[in-house]
């Protein structure tokens, strides 16, 4: 099997042209015609993932966050791009296209949040969220339940009213608060938000619950591995193995 086979399957699962215009998805580096017996699936194409790929003899890393996001002016020995190329390890990144895709991160997030019959929440011209009714008679118990499901050791929140209809946006989704009223939601569940977003939630009688950027997106690694194994059984797909990123105490 070739790297192009993985590229084509990822494009089928989460079409790259479904990404936001400001995003960078697809093949970040590498040769599409290289053989690939083993691949690493991870949230970040960072040095941690590179070391894991080398250790597990993987020829390609499939990441959510792009290896190359902002324009590069130099590629010296200290940059991850240089080191991936030097180790001859390709990187395929599916960022907002995987957020928006059917069966992608936000569908999984909606399932974890207990949203019934989720509908797509359009942001930046893409389906970057989901929303629908939830059963959360006790909001604090609901927050604790989500903490456990996300394997998060923290929850920052503003509770202004009962939780009845929630929207989910993985990662950094605080700016989605302004879209909540249009879909009749009272609650936004996301990974992280700025202080100004918490102020906005309180001022507009909305709920804002955050559980960590890593925690609300790393949930896709194992399910994506399973789907790739089903579609490309000739290749061994290995989860990145990282269960936490930012340390807290």
PDB file of N, CA and C in Angstrom, residues 177-216:
ATOM      1  N   UNK A 177     -20.431  31.222  20.485  1.00  0.00           N
ATOM      2  CA  UNK A 177     -21.527  31.666  21.355  1.00  0.00           C
ATOM      3  C   UNK A 177     -22.524  32.546  20.620  1.00  0.00           C
ATOM      4  N   UNK A 178     -22.031  33.409  19.734  1.00  0.00           N
ATOM      5  CA  UNK A 178     -22.910  34.341  19.040  1.00  0.00           C
ATOM      6  C   UNK A 178     -23.905  33.624  18.123  1.00  0.00           C
ATOM      7  N   UNK A 179     -23.598  32.389  17.752  1.00  0.00           N
ATOM      8  CA  UNK A 179     -24.494  31.635  16.860  1.00  0.00           C
ATOM      9  C   UNK A 179     -25.561  30.865  17.629  1.00  0.00           C
ATOM     10  N   UNK A 180     -25.457  30.820  18.960  1.00  0.00           N
ATOM     11  CA  UNK A 180     -26.357  29.978  19.743  1.00  0.00           C
ATOM     12  C   UNK A 180     -27.813  30.422  19.658  1.00  0.00           C
ATOM     13  N   UNK A 181     -28.044  31.724  19.699  1.00  0.00           N
ATOM     14  CA  UNK A 181     -29.427  32.202  19.714  1.00  0.00           C
ATOM     15  C   UNK A 181     -30.165  31.837  18.419  1.00  0.00           C
ATOM     16  N   UNK A 182     -29.438  31.807  17.310  1.00  0.00           N
ATOM     17  CA  UNK A 182     -30.067  31.490  16.031  1.00  0.00           C
ATOM     18  C   UNK A 182     -30.576  30.056  15.977  1.00  0.00           C
ATOM     19  N   UNK A 183     -29.969  29.174  16.768  1.00  0.00           N
ATOM     20  CA  UNK A 183     -30.411  27.764  16.762  1.00  0.00           C
ATOM     21  C   UNK A 183     -31.147  27.392  18.053  1.00  0.00           C
ATOM     22  N   UNK A 184     -31.466  28.378  18.876  1.00  0.00           N
ATOM     23  CA  UNK A 184     -32.262  28.126  20.076  1.00  0.00           C
ATOM     24  C   UNK A 184     -31.533  27.419  21.195  1.00  0.00           C
ATOM     25  N   UNK A 185     -30.219  27.501  21.225  1.00  0.00           N
ATOM     26  CA  UNK A 185     -29.430  26.820  22.256  1.00  0.00           C
ATOM     27  C   UNK A 185     -29.196  27.719  23.461  1.00  0.00           C
ATOM     28  N   UNK A 186     -29.101  27.091  24.620  1.00  0.00           N
ATOM     29  CA  UNK A 186     -28.776  27.820  25.843  1.00  0.00           C
ATOM     30  C   UNK A 186     -27.363  27.527  26.330  1.00  0.00           C
ATOM     31  N   UNK A 187     -26.700  26.526  25.728  1.00  0.00           N
ATOM     32  CA  UNK A 187     -25.425  26.039  26.255  1.00  0.00           C
ATOM     33  C   UNK A 187     -24.436  25.756  25.135  1.00  0.00           C
ATOM     34  N   UNK A 188     -23.180  26.163  25.339  1.00  0.00           N
ATOM     35  CA  UNK A 188     -22.094  25.806  24.436  1.00  0.00           C
ATOM     36  C   UNK A 188     -21.096  24.939  25.196  1.00  0.00           C
ATOM     37  N   UNK A 189     -20.793  23.780  24.623  1.00  0.00           N
ATOM     38  CA  UNK A 189     -19.786  22.865  25.172  1.00  0.00           C
ATOM     39  C   UNK A 189     -18.614  22.869  24.209  1.00  0.00           C
ATOM     40  N   UNK A 190     -17.431  23.224  24.693  1.00  0.00           N
ATOM     41  CA  UNK A 190     -16.268  23.306  23.821  1.00  0.00           C
ATOM     42  C   UNK A 190     -15.012  22.981  24.613  1.00  0.00           C
ATOM     43  N   UNK A 191     -13.873  23.106  23.932  1.00  0.00           N
ATOM     44  CA  UNK A 191     -12.612  22.785  24.591  1.00  0.00           C
ATOM     45  C   UNK A 191     -12.058  23.938  25.390  1.00  0.00           C
ATOM     46  N   UNK A 192     -11.971  25.107  24.738  1.00  0.00           N
ATOM     47  CA  UNK A 192     -11.426  26.272  25.420  1.00  0.00           C
ATOM     48  C   UNK A 192     -12.090  27.535  24.901  1.00  0.00           C
ATOM     49  N   UNK A 193     -12.032  28.586  25.725  1.00  0.00           N
ATOM     50  CA  UNK A 193     -12.617  29.871  25.357  1.00  0.00           C
ATOM     51  C   UNK A 193     -11.829  30.976  26.040  1.00  0.00           C
ATOM     52  N   UNK A 194     -11.890  32.164  25.469  1.00  0.00           N
ATOM     53  CA  UNK A 194     -11.235  33.325  26.066  1.00  0.00           C
ATOM     54  C   UNK A 194     -12.091  33.886  27.199  1.00  0.00           C
ATOM     55  N   UNK A 195     -11.455  34.699  28.041  1.00  0.00           N
ATOM     56  CA  UNK A 195     -12.184  35.347  29.136  1.00  0.00           C
ATOM     57  C   UNK A 195     -13.379  36.132  28.605  1.00  0.00           C
ATOM     58  N   UNK A 196     -13.195  36.800  27.469  1.00  0.00           N
ATOM     59  CA  UNK A 196     -14.273  37.602  26.895  1.00  0.00           C
ATOM     60  C   UNK A 196     -15.485  36.759  26.520  1.00  0.00           C
ATOM     61  N   UNK A 197     -15.245  35.478  26.192  1.00  0.00           N
ATOM     62  CA  UNK A 197     -16.359  34.596  25.852  1.00  0.00           C
ATOM     63  C   UNK A 197     -17.171  34.243  27.095  1.00  0.00           C
ATOM     64  N   UNK A 198     -16.494  34.059  28.221  1.00  0.00           N
ATOM     65  CA  UNK A 198     -17.222  33.791  29.467  1.00  0.00           C
ATOM     66  C   UNK A 198     -18.036  35.025  29.879  1.00  0.00           C
ATOM     67  N   UNK A 199     -17.472  36.218  29.677  1.00  0.00           N
ATOM     68  CA  UNK A 199     -18.202  37.455  29.962  1.00  0.00           C
ATOM     69  C   UNK A 199     -19.427  37.552  29.058  1.00  0.00           C
ATOM     70  N   UNK A 200     -19.253  37.230  27.779  1.00  0.00           N
ATOM     71  CA  UNK A 200     -20.357  37.262  26.822  1.00  0.00           C
ATOM     72  C   UNK A 200     -21.466  36.304  27.254  1.00  0.00           C
ATOM     73  N   UNK A 201     -21.076  35.097  27.678  1.00  0.00           N
ATOM     74  CA  UNK A 201     -22.072  34.105  28.098  1.00  0.00           C
ATOM     75  C   UNK A 201     -22.892  34.628  29.273  1.00  0.00           C
ATOM     76  N   UNK A 202     -22.217  35.199  30.250  1.00  0.00           N
ATOM     77  CA  UNK A 202     -22.940  35.712  31.418  1.00  0.00           C
ATOM     78  C   UNK A 202     -23.834  36.887  31.029  1.00  0.00           C
ATOM     79  N   UNK A 203     -23.334  37.786  30.202  1.00  0.00           N
ATOM     80  CA  UNK A 203     -24.111  38.961  29.810  1.00  0.00           C
ATOM     81  C   UNK A 203     -25.340  38.609  28.987  1.00  0.00           C
ATOM     82  N   UNK A 204     -25.262  37.479  28.267  1.00  0.00           N
ATOM     83  CA  UNK A 204     -26.364  37.099  27.378  1.00  0.00           C
ATOM     84  C   UNK A 204     -27.170  35.907  27.894  1.00  0.00           C
ATOM     85  N   UNK A 205     -27.010  35.625  29.197  1.00  0.00           N
ATOM     86  CA  UNK A 205     -27.805  34.569  29.835  1.00  0.00           C
ATOM     87  C   UNK A 205     -27.627  33.216  29.146  1.00  0.00           C
ATOM     88  N   UNK A 206     -26.361  32.878  28.846  1.00  0.00           N
ATOM     89  CA  UNK A 206     -26.024  31.613  28.202  1.00  0.00           C
ATOM     90  C   UNK A 206     -25.095  30.803  29.098  1.00  0.00           C
ATOM     91  N   UNK A 207     -25.044  29.502  28.860  1.00  0.00           N
ATOM     92  CA  UNK A 207     -24.113  28.628  29.574  1.00  0.00           C
ATOM     93  C   UNK A 207     -22.900  28.342  28.693  1.00  0.00           C
ATOM     94  N   UNK A 208     -21.714  28.357  29.291  1.00  0.00           N
ATOM     95  CA  UNK A 208     -20.486  28.030  28.572  1.00  0.00           C
ATOM     96  C   UNK A 208     -19.700  27.017  29.404  1.00  0.00           C
ATOM     97  N   UNK A 209     -19.454  25.844  28.828  1.00  0.00           N
ATOM     98  CA  UNK A 209     -18.741  24.765  29.518  1.00  0.00           C
ATOM     99  C   UNK A 209     -17.511  24.396  28.699  1.00  0.00           C
ATOM    100  N   UNK A 210     -16.339  24.448  29.317  1.00  0.00           N
ATOM    101  CA  UNK A 210     -15.108  24.081  28.601  1.00  0.00           C
ATOM    102  C   UNK A 210     -14.373  22.976  29.342  1.00  0.00           C
ATOM    103  N   UNK A 211     -13.795  22.043  28.576  1.00  0.00           N
ATOM    104  CA  UNK A 211     -13.167  20.867  29.170  1.00  0.00           C
ATOM    105  C   UNK A 211     -11.744  20.609  28.670  1.00  0.00           C
ATOM    106  N   UNK A 212     -11.175  21.555  27.921  1.00  0.00           N
ATOM    107  CA  UNK A 212      -9.816  21.388  27.418  1.00  0.00           C
ATOM    108  C   UNK A 212      -9.793  21.131  25.926  1.00  0.00           C
ATOM    109  N   UNK A 213      -8.941  21.857  25.220  1.00  0.00           N
ATOM    110  CA  UNK A 213      -8.817  21.704  23.768  1.00  0.00           C
ATOM    111  C   UNK A 213      -8.404  20.275  23.407  1.00  0.00           C
ATOM    112  N   UNK A 214      -7.349  19.804  24.034  1.00  0.00           N
ATOM    113  CA  UNK A 214      -6.866  18.444  23.769  1.00  0.00           C
ATOM    114  C   UNK A 214      -7.945  17.420  24.083  1.00  0.00           C
ATOM    115  N   UNK A 215      -8.613  17.590  25.226  1.00  0.00           N
ATOM    116  CA  UNK A 215      -9.572  16.591  25.691  1.00  0.00           C
ATOM    117  C   UNK A 215     -10.781  16.464  24.772  1.00  0.00           C
ATOM    118  N   UNK A 216     -11.215  17.556  24.161  1.00  0.00           N
ATOM    119  CA  UNK A 216     -12.401  17.479  23.290  1.00  0.00           C
ATOM    120  C   UNK A 216     -12.071  17.078  21.858  1.00  0.00           C
TER     121      UNK A 216
END
